[in-house]
Short mmCIF file of C-alpha atoms in Angstrom, two decimals:
data_model
loop_
_atom_site.label_atom_id
_atom_site.label_comp_id
_atom_site.label_asym_id
_atom_site.label_seq_id
_atom_site.Cartn_x
_atom_site.Cartn_y
_atom_site.Cartn_z
CA MET A 916 0.01 0.00 0.02
CA ARG A 917 1.27 3.44 -0.98
CA VAL A 918 -0.04 6.58 0.80
CA MET A 919 0.86 10.08 -0.25
CA VAL A 920 -0.14 13.15 1.76
CA GLU A 921 0.41 16.73 0.76
CA ARG A 922 -0.44 19.48 3.21
CA SER A 923 -0.58 22.95 1.63
CA GLY A 924 -1.88 26.36 2.66
CA GLY A 925 -1.91 27.55 6.23
CA PHE A 926 -0.94 31.14 7.08
CA ALA A 927 2.65 30.49 5.93
CA GLY A 928 1.59 28.70 2.80
CA ILE A 929 4.48 26.25 3.11
CA ALA A 930 3.67 22.81 1.62
CA SER A 931 4.71 19.55 3.26
CA ARG A 932 4.62 16.28 1.38
CA ARG A 933 5.20 12.61 2.46
CA ASP A 934 5.10 9.42 0.40
CA VAL A 935 4.95 6.20 2.41
CA ASP A 936 5.06 2.63 0.94
CA SER A 937 4.11 -0.24 3.22
CA ALA A 938 6.52 -2.47 1.31
CA SER A 939 9.46 -0.60 2.83
CA LEU A 940 8.07 -0.54 6.38
CA ASP A 941 8.49 -3.26 9.04
CA ALA A 942 5.56 -5.47 9.66
CA LEU A 943 4.04 -3.55 12.60
CA GLU A 944 4.27 -0.20 10.86
CA ALA A 945 2.88 -1.65 7.61
CA ALA A 946 -0.12 -3.02 9.59
CA THR A 947 -0.63 0.36 11.25
CA LEU A 948 -0.58 2.19 7.91
CA GLU A 949 -3.06 -0.23 6.42
CA ARG A 950 -5.39 -0.06 9.41
CA LEU A 951 -5.33 3.74 9.36
CA ALA A 952 -5.95 3.89 5.65
CA HIS A 953 -8.77 1.34 5.84
CA ASP A 954 -10.46 3.24 8.66
CA ALA A 955 -10.14 6.52 6.77
CA LEU A 956 -11.69 5.08 3.58
CA THR A 957 -14.80 3.99 5.50
CA VAL A 958 -15.54 7.72 6.24
CA ALA A 959 -16.83 10.12 3.59
CA VAL A 960 -14.96 13.31 3.15
CA PRO A 961 -17.20 16.30 3.63
CA GLN A 962 -17.04 18.94 0.93
CA SER A 963 -16.95 22.45 2.32
CA PRO A 964 -15.73 25.73 0.96
CA PRO A 965 -12.08 26.35 1.85
CA MET A 966 -11.63 28.64 4.85
CA PRO A 967 -8.80 31.28 5.02
CA ASP A 968 -5.49 29.95 6.16
CA ALA A 969 -6.83 26.48 6.89
CA TYR A 970 -4.61 23.61 5.77
CA ARG A 971 -5.62 21.78 2.60
CA TYR A 972 -4.79 18.09 2.33
CA ASP A 973 -4.41 16.07 -0.82
CA VAL A 974 -4.33 12.39 0.11
CA SER A 975 -3.81 9.51 -2.25
CA ILE A 976 -4.21 5.83 -1.16
CA ASP A 977 -3.02 3.50 -3.85
CA GLY A 978 -3.89 6.10 -6.46
CA ASN A 979 -7.31 6.86 -4.94
CA SER A 980 -7.16 10.64 -4.32
CA ARG A 981 -9.21 12.88 -2.02
CA THR A 982 -8.96 16.57 -1.21
CA MET A 983 -10.02 17.88 2.19
CA SER A 984 -9.80 20.95 4.47
CA GLU A 985 -8.54 21.24 8.03
CA THR A 986 -11.88 22.78 9.03
CA SER A 987 -13.91 19.64 8.06
CA LEU A 988 -11.46 16.85 8.68
CA PRO A 989 -13.00 13.63 10.05
CA SER A 990 -10.89 12.15 12.90
CA GLU A 991 -10.19 8.96 10.90
CA TRP A 992 -8.60 11.00 8.12
CA ARG A 993 -6.70 13.17 10.67
CA SER A 994 -5.19 10.04 12.25
CA LEU A 995 -3.93 8.77 8.89
CA ILE A 996 -2.63 12.22 7.80
CA GLU A 997 -0.80 12.86 11.05
CA TRP A 998 0.79 9.44 11.05
CA VAL A 999 2.02 9.79 7.44
CA LEU A 1000 3.30 13.37 7.86
CA ALA A 1001 5.20 12.43 10.95
CA ARG A 1002 7.22 9.86 9.00
CA ALA A 1003 10.18 10.22 6.73
CA ASP A 1004 9.60 9.29 3.12
CA SER A 1005 10.04 5.62 2.33
CA MET B 1111 -21.36 32.77 38.96
CA PRO B 1112 -18.05 31.07 38.13
CA HIS B 1113 -17.60 30.09 34.46
CA SER B 1114 -17.23 26.47 35.31
CA HIS B 1115 -20.86 26.37 36.55
CA ILE B 1116 -22.02 27.96 33.29
CA CYS B 1117 -20.15 25.62 31.03
CA CYS B 1118 -20.60 22.31 32.78
CA SER B 1119 -24.10 22.28 34.15
CA ILE B 1120 -27.29 21.44 32.26
CA ILE B 1121 -28.78 24.93 32.29
CA PRO B 1122 -31.62 25.77 29.95
CA PRO B 1123 -30.93 28.40 27.34
CA HIS B 1124 -33.08 31.06 28.93
CA ILE B 1125 -30.73 31.10 31.90
CA PHE B 1126 -27.86 31.70 29.60
CA ARG B 1127 -29.90 34.42 27.97
CA ASN B 1128 -30.25 36.08 31.34
CA ILE B 1129 -26.58 35.84 32.19
CA ALA B 1130 -25.77 37.03 28.69
CA GLU B 1131 -27.82 40.08 29.28
CA HIS B 1132 -27.18 40.81 32.88
CA GLY B 1133 -24.00 39.06 33.95
CA ASP B 1134 -20.52 40.71 34.23
CA ASP B 1135 -18.29 40.87 31.22
CA ASP B 1136 -16.77 37.46 31.68
CA GLU B 1137 -20.01 35.75 32.40
CA ARG B 1138 -21.70 37.32 29.47
CA ALA B 1139 -18.98 36.26 27.16
CA GLN B 1140 -19.11 32.65 28.38
CA ALA B 1141 -22.93 32.60 28.36
CA ARG B 1142 -23.05 34.00 24.83
CA HIS B 1143 -20.68 31.22 23.69
CA MET B 1144 -22.87 28.61 25.26
CA LEU B 1145 -25.87 30.05 23.48
CA GLU B 1146 -24.03 29.99 20.18
CA GLU B 1147 -22.86 26.45 20.74
CA SER B 1148 -26.30 25.17 21.60
CA ALA B 1149 -27.98 27.25 18.82
CA GLU B 1150 -25.52 25.71 16.41
CA VAL B 1151 -26.16 22.19 17.54
CA ARG B 1152 -29.85 22.71 17.13
CA GLY B 1153 -29.43 24.44 13.82
CA GLU B 1154 -31.03 27.62 15.09
CA ARG B 1155 -28.98 29.97 12.97
CA ARG B 1156 -31.71 32.48 12.62
CA ALA B 1157 -32.31 32.54 16.37
CA LEU B 1158 -28.57 32.90 16.89
CA GLY B 1159 -28.52 35.99 14.72
CA LEU B 1160 -31.29 37.66 16.69
CA MET B 1161 -29.69 36.60 19.95
CA ALA B 1162 -26.39 38.02 18.97
CA SER B 1163 -27.86 41.42 18.29
CA ALA B 1164 -29.94 41.35 21.42
CA ILE B 1165 -26.90 40.62 23.54
CA ALA B 1166 -24.51 42.96 21.67
CA LEU B 1167 -23.17 45.87 23.68
CA PRO B 1168 -23.86 49.36 22.35
CA ALA B 1169 -22.30 49.92 18.97
CA GLY B 1170 -18.87 51.58 18.75
CA GLU B 1171 -17.38 49.64 21.53
CA LYS B 1172 -14.24 47.52 21.27
CA ARG B 1173 -14.95 44.16 22.62
CA ARG B 1174 -12.23 41.57 22.80
CA THR B 1175 -12.39 38.10 24.39
CA ILE B 1176 -9.40 35.75 24.63
CA PHE B 1177 -9.82 32.02 25.27
CA ASP B 1178 -7.26 29.35 26.06
CA ALA B 1179 -7.83 26.21 23.97
CA GLN B 1180 -5.40 24.44 26.39
CA SER B 1181 -3.69 22.50 23.58
CA THR B 1182 -6.93 21.00 22.36
CA ARG B 1183 -8.86 21.64 19.15
CA ASP B 1184 -12.05 22.35 21.11
CA LEU B 1185 -13.23 25.90 20.55
CA PRO B 1186 -13.37 28.43 22.01
CA GLY B 1187 -11.74 26.95 25.16
CA LYS B 1188 -11.52 28.54 28.58
CA LEU B 1189 -12.24 32.27 28.88
CA VAL B 1190 -9.03 33.88 30.10
CA ARG B 1191 -9.33 37.61 29.34
CA SER B 1192 -12.12 39.92 28.32
CA GLU B 1193 -12.39 43.63 27.48
CA GLY B 1194 -10.90 45.81 30.17
CA SER B 1195 -9.71 42.98 32.38
CA LYS B 1196 -6.11 42.93 33.62
CA ALA B 1197 -3.21 41.49 31.69
CA SER B 1198 -2.45 37.78 31.84
CA ARG B 1199 0.84 36.17 32.82
CA ASP B 1200 0.51 34.34 29.47
CA ALA B 1201 2.23 36.29 26.68
CA ALA B 1202 0.11 34.66 23.96
CA VAL B 1203 -3.06 35.84 25.73
CA ASN B 1204 -1.78 39.40 25.95
CA GLU B 1205 -0.51 39.40 22.36
CA ALA B 1206 -3.91 38.25 21.04
CA TYR B 1207 -5.67 40.88 23.23
CA ASP B 1208 -3.31 43.75 22.25
CA GLY B 1209 -3.09 42.73 18.62
CA SER B 1210 -6.85 42.44 18.12
CA GLY B 1211 -7.20 45.80 19.90
CA ALA B 1212 -4.64 47.44 17.62
CA THR B 1213 -6.45 45.99 14.60
CA TYR B 1214 -9.87 47.30 15.85
CA ASP B 1215 -8.34 50.77 16.48
CA PHE B 1216 -6.67 50.80 13.08
CA PHE B 1217 -9.89 50.22 11.17
CA LYS B 1218 -12.04 52.46 13.45
CA LYS B 1219 -9.70 55.49 13.40
CA ASN B 1220 -8.67 55.29 9.75
CA TYR B 1221 -11.72 54.05 7.98
CA ALA B 1222 -14.48 54.45 10.63
CA ARG B 1223 -15.09 50.72 10.50
CA ASN B 1224 -16.64 49.29 13.66
CA SER B 1225 -15.09 45.87 13.95
CA ILE B 1226 -15.15 42.95 11.48
CA ASP B 1227 -18.81 43.32 10.51
CA ASP B 1228 -18.90 47.14 10.94
CA LYS B 1229 -21.51 46.50 13.62
CA GLY B 1230 -19.19 46.00 16.58
CA LEU B 1231 -18.77 42.22 16.40
CA ARG B 1232 -16.97 40.94 19.40
CA LEU B 1233 -13.37 39.85 18.56
CA ASP B 1234 -12.91 36.39 19.84
CA SER B 1235 -9.45 34.68 19.82
CA SER B 1236 -8.36 31.32 21.06
CA VAL B 1237 -4.70 30.83 21.86
CA HIS B 1238 -2.79 27.60 22.50
CA TYR B 1239 -4.93 25.88 19.80
CA GLY B 1240 -3.89 22.27 19.32
CA VAL B 1241 -0.54 20.66 20.04
CA LYS B 1242 2.47 22.28 18.37
CA PHE B 1243 0.04 23.64 15.89
CA SER B 1244 1.92 25.74 13.34
CA ASN B 1245 -0.79 27.91 12.04
CA ALA B 1246 -3.19 30.78 12.64
CA GLN B 1247 -6.69 30.98 11.21
CA TRP B 1248 -9.90 32.92 10.93
CA ASN B 1249 -12.46 30.10 11.00
CA GLY B 1250 -15.43 32.11 10.00
CA ARG B 1251 -16.24 33.46 13.36
CA GLN B 1252 -13.10 33.73 15.48
CA MET B 1253 -9.35 33.78 15.35
CA LEU B 1254 -7.33 30.80 16.50
CA TYR B 1255 -3.59 30.70 17.08
CA GLY B 1256 -1.20 27.78 17.49
CA ASP B 1257 1.97 27.72 19.59
CA GLY B 1258 4.16 26.68 16.65
CA ASP B 1259 6.23 23.49 16.75
CA GLY B 1260 9.24 25.24 18.32
CA LYS B 1261 11.48 23.78 15.67
CA LEU B 1262 10.56 25.95 12.71
CA PHE B 1263 7.77 28.21 14.00
CA ASN B 1264 7.40 30.34 17.10
CA ARG B 1265 3.90 31.12 18.44
CA PHE B 1266 1.61 32.77 15.90
CA THR B 1267 0.65 35.70 18.10
CA ALA B 1268 4.26 36.86 18.04
CA ALA B 1269 3.75 39.06 14.99
CA LEU B 1270 1.19 41.87 15.01
CA ASP B 1271 0.77 41.66 11.23
CA ILE B 1272 -0.37 38.06 11.54
CA ILE B 1273 -3.15 39.14 13.89
CA GLY B 1274 -4.18 41.96 11.52
CA HIS B 1275 -4.02 39.45 8.66
CA GLU B 1276 -6.39 37.06 10.39
CA LEU B 1277 -8.94 39.72 11.37
CA THR B 1278 -8.90 41.12 7.86
CA HIS B 1279 -10.05 37.65 6.58
CA GLY B 1280 -13.11 38.37 8.75
CA ILE B 1281 -13.64 41.76 7.19
CA THR B 1282 -13.35 40.21 3.72
CA GLN B 1283 -15.91 37.67 4.68
CA TYR B 1284 -18.42 40.39 5.52
CA THR B 1285 -17.65 42.55 2.44
CA ALA B 1286 -16.23 41.32 -0.88
CA ALA B 1287 -16.50 37.74 0.32
CA LEU B 1288 -13.70 36.77 -2.12
CA GLU B 1289 -13.90 33.03 -2.79
CA TYR B 1290 -10.82 31.29 -1.31
CA HIS B 1291 -9.33 29.73 -4.37
CA ASP B 1292 -7.33 30.84 -7.44
CA GLN B 1293 -7.18 34.55 -8.19
CA SER B 1294 -10.09 35.58 -5.94
CA GLY B 1295 -8.43 33.53 -3.20
CA ALA B 1296 -5.12 35.18 -3.87
CA LEU B 1297 -6.82 38.57 -3.56
CA ASN B 1298 -8.38 37.42 -0.26
CA GLU B 1299 -4.87 36.63 0.98
CA HIS B 1300 -3.52 39.89 -0.52
CA PHE B 1301 -5.99 42.14 1.42
CA SER B 1302 -5.08 40.32 4.54
CA ASP B 1303 -1.40 40.95 4.03
CA VAL B 1304 -2.06 44.60 3.09
CA PHE B 1305 -4.04 45.46 6.22
CA GLY B 1306 -1.83 43.18 8.33
CA ILE B 1307 1.23 45.22 7.45
CA LEU B 1308 -0.71 48.52 7.69
CA VAL B 1309 -1.92 47.61 11.23
CA LYS B 1310 1.74 47.13 12.13
CA GLN B 1311 2.90 50.38 10.41
CA TYR B 1312 0.11 52.41 11.99
CA THR B 1313 0.64 51.01 15.53
CA ARG B 1314 4.44 51.44 15.34
CA LYS B 1315 4.22 54.79 13.47
CA LEU B 1316 6.19 53.61 10.49
CA THR B 1317 6.14 55.42 7.12
CA ALA B 1318 6.09 53.41 3.91
CA ALA B 1319 9.86 54.12 3.54
CA LYS B 1320 10.59 52.84 7.08
CA SER B 1321 8.51 49.67 6.93
CA ASP B 1322 10.20 46.33 6.26
CA TRP B 1323 7.14 45.23 4.25
CA LEU B 1324 7.52 41.76 5.69
CA ILE B 1325 4.62 39.46 6.64
CA GLY B 1326 5.35 37.17 9.67
CA ALA B 1327 8.76 38.64 10.70
CA GLY B 1328 9.72 36.87 13.86
CA LEU B 1329 7.55 33.83 13.18
CA PHE B 1330 10.40 31.51 12.12
CA THR B 1331 12.77 30.18 14.75
CA LYS B 1332 16.53 30.77 14.43
CA GLU B 1333 16.82 27.34 12.84
CA VAL B 1334 15.16 28.63 9.65
CA HIS B 1335 17.15 30.49 7.06
CA GLY B 1336 14.66 33.28 6.38
CA ILE B 1337 13.53 36.65 7.60
CA ALA B 1338 9.73 36.24 7.29
CA VAL B 1339 6.95 34.35 5.58
CA ARG B 1340 6.38 36.80 2.75
CA SER B 1341 7.91 39.97 1.46
CA MET B 1342 5.74 42.56 -0.18
CA LYS B 1343 8.79 44.53 -1.27
CA ALA B 1344 10.52 41.61 -2.89
CA PRO B 1345 8.15 38.61 -3.19
CA GLY B 1346 10.06 35.33 -3.45
CA THR B 1347 12.95 36.43 -1.18
CA ALA B 1348 11.55 35.94 2.36
CA TYR B 1349 13.18 32.58 2.99
CA ASP B 1350 15.39 30.02 1.32
CA ASP B 1351 15.89 27.01 3.67
CA LYS B 1352 16.94 23.40 3.36
CA VAL B 1353 13.88 22.15 5.34
CA ILE B 1354 11.04 24.34 4.20
CA GLY B 1355 12.41 25.24 0.72
CA LYS B 1356 12.43 28.59 -1.03
CA ASP B 1357 9.82 31.35 -0.93
CA PRO B 1358 7.75 30.59 -4.06
CA GLN B 1359 6.02 33.98 -4.46
CA PRO B 1360 6.07 35.66 -7.83
CA ALA B 1361 6.22 39.42 -8.23
CA HIS B 1362 5.01 39.47 -11.90
CA MET B 1363 2.23 37.79 -13.89
CA GLN B 1364 4.78 36.07 -16.09
CA ASN B 1365 5.69 33.92 -13.02
CA TYR B 1366 2.07 33.33 -12.00
CA SER B 1367 1.92 29.86 -10.37
CA LYS B 1368 -0.57 27.38 -11.84
CA THR B 1369 -0.51 25.03 -8.97
CA THR B 1370 -3.59 23.07 -7.63
CA GLY B 1371 -2.23 22.91 -4.07
CA ASP B 1372 -3.00 25.70 -1.59
CA ASN B 1373 -6.39 26.09 -3.33
CA GLY B 1374 -4.73 27.30 -6.49
CA GLY B 1375 -1.71 28.91 -4.85
CA VAL B 1376 -3.62 31.58 -2.84
CA HIS B 1377 -0.51 32.19 -0.65
CA VAL B 1378 1.78 32.09 -3.63
CA ASN B 1379 0.12 34.35 -6.27
CA SER B 1380 -0.81 36.95 -3.66
CA GLY B 1381 2.78 38.12 -4.14
CA ILE B 1382 1.73 39.84 -7.38
CA PRO B 1383 -0.93 42.19 -5.93
CA ASN B 1384 1.18 42.52 -2.76
CA HIS B 1385 4.00 43.99 -4.78
CA VAL B 1386 1.57 46.41 -6.46
CA PHE B 1387 0.47 47.70 -3.07
CA TYR B 1388 4.13 48.13 -2.03
CA LEU B 1389 4.83 50.03 -5.22
CA VAL B 1390 1.89 52.40 -4.80
CA ALA B 1391 2.59 53.06 -1.12
CA THR B 1392 6.31 53.75 -1.59
CA LYS B 1393 5.70 55.86 -4.65
CA LEU B 1394 3.25 58.02 -2.68
CA GLY B 1395 5.44 57.96 0.40
CA GLY B 1396 4.37 58.98 3.93
CA LYS B 1397 1.83 57.00 5.90
CA ALA B 1398 0.74 54.12 3.72
CA TRP B 1399 -2.58 53.65 5.49
CA GLU B 1400 -3.74 57.15 4.61
CA VAL B 1401 -3.90 57.13 0.76
CA ALA B 1402 -2.83 53.69 -0.53
CA GLY B 1403 -4.63 51.97 2.38
CA ARG B 1404 -7.76 54.03 1.84
CA ILE B 1405 -7.88 53.11 -1.87
CA TRP B 1406 -7.47 49.42 -0.98
CA TYR B 1407 -10.08 49.70 1.74
CA ASP B 1408 -12.64 51.30 -0.63
CA THR B 1409 -11.88 48.57 -3.13
CA LEU B 1410 -12.36 45.68 -0.75
CA THR B 1411 -15.49 47.00 0.87
CA ARG B 1412 -17.30 48.55 -2.12
CA ARG B 1413 -15.94 47.36 -5.40
CA LEU B 1414 -15.11 43.69 -5.42
CA THR B 1415 -17.27 40.62 -5.38
CA ARG B 1416 -16.88 36.95 -4.72
CA THR B 1417 -15.22 36.03 -7.97
CA SER B 1418 -13.21 39.17 -8.67
CA ASN B 1419 -9.83 38.44 -10.29
CA PHE B 1420 -6.55 40.40 -10.51
CA GLN B 1421 -7.79 42.40 -13.51
CA ALA B 1422 -10.99 43.37 -11.66
CA CYS B 1423 -8.85 44.40 -8.68
CA ALA B 1424 -6.59 46.48 -10.84
CA ASP B 1425 -9.57 48.27 -12.46
CA ALA B 1426 -11.29 48.70 -9.09
CA THR B 1427 -8.29 50.18 -7.32
CA HIS B 1428 -7.81 52.52 -10.27
CA ALA B 1429 -11.46 53.59 -10.19
CA ALA B 1430 -11.38 53.97 -6.35
CA ALA B 1431 -8.30 56.15 -6.56
CA GLY B 1432 -9.97 58.29 -9.19
CA GLU B 1433 -13.14 58.64 -7.19
CA ARG B 1434 -11.41 59.75 -3.94
CA TYR B 1435 -8.39 61.65 -5.20
CA GLY B 1436 -9.48 62.73 -8.72
CA LYS B 1437 -8.91 61.62 -12.32
CA ASN B 1438 -5.24 61.45 -13.27
CA SER B 1439 -4.31 62.42 -9.66
CA ALA B 1440 -0.94 61.27 -8.36
CA PRO B 1441 -2.55 58.31 -6.45
CA GLN B 1442 -4.44 57.19 -9.55
CA GLN B 1443 -1.28 57.40 -11.64
CA ALA B 1444 0.61 55.43 -9.04
CA VAL B 1445 -1.99 52.70 -9.09
CA LEU B 1446 -1.90 52.48 -12.90
CA GLU B 1447 1.85 52.31 -13.06
CA ALA B 1448 2.11 49.69 -10.23
CA TRP B 1449 -0.22 47.21 -11.88
CA LYS B 1450 1.60 47.79 -15.20
CA ALA B 1451 4.88 46.94 -13.41
CA VAL B 1452 3.55 43.44 -12.58
CA GLY B 1453 2.13 42.86 -16.01
CA ILE B 1454 -1.51 44.01 -15.70
CA ASP B 1455 -2.86 46.93 -17.70
CA VAL B 1456 -5.79 48.70 -16.11
CA ALA B 1457 -8.70 48.60 -18.52
CA ALA B 1458 -9.60 51.68 -20.61
CA PRO B 1459 -11.76 54.17 -18.60
CA ALA B 1460 -14.82 53.40 -20.70
CA VAL B 1461 -14.53 49.68 -19.95
CA VAL B 1462 -13.90 50.46 -16.22
CA ALA B 1463 -17.01 52.63 -16.14
CA ALA B 1464 -19.07 49.74 -17.61
CA ALA B 1465 -17.61 47.29 -15.13
CA ARG B 1466 -18.47 49.66 -12.32
CA LEU B 1467 -22.13 49.76 -13.49
CA LYS B 1468 -22.13 45.98 -13.45
CA ILE B 1469 -20.95 45.76 -9.86
CA ALA B 1470 -23.19 48.52 -8.63
CA LYS B 1471 -25.97 46.10 -7.82
CA PRO B 1472 -24.09 43.71 -5.50
CA THR B 1473 -22.67 46.83 -3.77
CA PHE B 1474 -26.20 47.86 -2.73
CA SER B 1475 -27.13 44.33 -1.62
CA ILE B 1476 -24.21 44.01 0.82
CA PRO B 1477 -26.30 44.03 3.98
CA SER B 1478 -28.24 40.92 3.00
CA ALA B 1479 -25.18 39.23 1.55
CA ALA B 1480 -23.31 39.87 4.76
CA ALA B 1481 -26.16 38.39 6.76
CA GLU B 1482 -25.80 35.15 4.76
CA VAL B 1483 -22.05 34.76 5.37
CA PRO B 1484 -22.02 33.91 9.08
CA ALA B 1485 -24.78 31.38 8.52
CA MET B 1486 -22.62 29.67 5.96
CA ALA B 1487 -19.56 29.73 8.24
CA ILE B 1488 -21.65 28.35 11.11
CA ALA B 1489 -23.10 25.67 8.88
CA SER B 1490 -19.63 24.23 8.24
CA THR B 1491 -18.78 24.49 11.92
CA SER B 1492 -21.91 22.64 13.00
CA ALA B 1493 -21.33 20.01 10.38
CA ARG B 1494 -17.90 19.40 11.90
CA ARG B 1495 -19.39 19.25 15.40
CA ALA B 1496 -22.10 16.85 14.36
CA ARG B 1497 -19.57 14.36 13.19
CA ARG B 1498 -17.72 14.17 16.49
#
C-alpha cells in the first residue's frame, strides 16, 4: 500500500509532502498504515468551501485521491494524515 | 457565577440568555458562547443572529475576548481575558488581546469601521490551539492561534501583522467575500497581508519608507534561514531554507503559479498584488494607510465581489483612486503604473465605467449578503461538530 499526503496552505503557505510505501516498512508499521488507511476510507470526506489559512490536504491511497480541508477533517482521516506526515519518506 | 458552573451544568438556554444580558463581562462572554454552541447544535442559525444582536453591547465599543484552548482543538476553550480585564501572565493571551485591539483601532480610526462586520462584532481569539500547531486562522467566526512546533515556528501571536491578517479575513468575509481559491483567493490573501502590514505600520508609526514590508517577521525560529513568511517589497525572497524550501511567491504575472495545491496557490500568487500595493505606497510615500490603504479599503469594501480576479482588482483600485483623489491624480497614476509593473494593464476608462455599473448592484445588496455569510460559516462548523 502506498499513501501520499500533501499538506498545503496555512498562514505560511508552506507545503509539506510525504510518500509512504508499506513495502518498505516493518510488519508492525505496515499493519498500522493499512489499518489507518482502511479506517479513513470508511468515512466520507465532507465537501466544504475552503476557509482562510486552513490547511488543505491532498491524500492518495493506492492512487485513490481525495482533497479535504482542516476545517472539516474527520478524525479517521486526521489520524492517517498525522501518522504519514510524521514519518520520513520511504 | 463562576464560568465552570455555566459551562458544565445542564442549564436551559433562557438562563444563559439572562446571564448574557445581565452578567458581568466574563459571564456574558461565556454565556453567549454557550448560546451560540447550543444554537448551532440545534441548527437555530436564525435565532442565533437575533440573539447576537440582542446581547450585543452598544455599537462603537471595542470588545475583545481571549480564550485558552489548552492545547486541544475544542473551541473556544476557557475564557481567560475579556475587554478591560487585567493582563495575563501568558504572553500569547496578551498578544492576542493587544493585537486584536490594535487592529480594531486601526480600522476604526482610519476608515471608521466598527469591527469585522462594521456592527461592533466581538473579537474572539483562542490561543494555544492544538498541540504544536503551526498555524493561525480565521475560522469564519473567530481567530485561533497555534503555539508553533518550536522547531521551525514560534507562536503565531508573536507578529502583530499576523493578527491583523487574520482579522482582515473576517472583514473580507463580511464585504467582498472573495472566494478562497485561485485569483479571488489570492486577492483574499492579498488584502489580509495589506491590512496586516498596515496595522503594524500604523501601530508602530512607520512610514512606507521605514517599513520592512515583511509578513510574519519573527515567526520563524533561528533554525530557519529566512527573515519572514512573505515579502511585499521583494516577493520570493523571504526565505530559502533546506527544510522548508524557497519562498515561491512571484512578483510578476509572467511567473504566475498554476498549482492546484493551496487552493490554487492563494498564498503564492498573492505576491503579485502584494507587490503592487508596495509600489503604490512607496511611490506616494508617507503613511501608507492614509492614501494607498484608503484606496484598498474602498476597493475591498465597495468594489469587489466573490469572484473578482486580478484584472478586476486592478480596475477597481484605479477607479477607487480616481473617485477619492481625482482623475489622473498622483494616487491614480501610481495605481496605474504599479499594476503595469507586474504585467496588468488597467482597462480603458470606458471599460472600467461599464464594469462599475455591473458591480453597482451587488454593492447595494451588501447588508443581506453579509447576513448570509455567518450562517454559511456556522453551517460548516456545526457540520464538523455533528460528526464528532
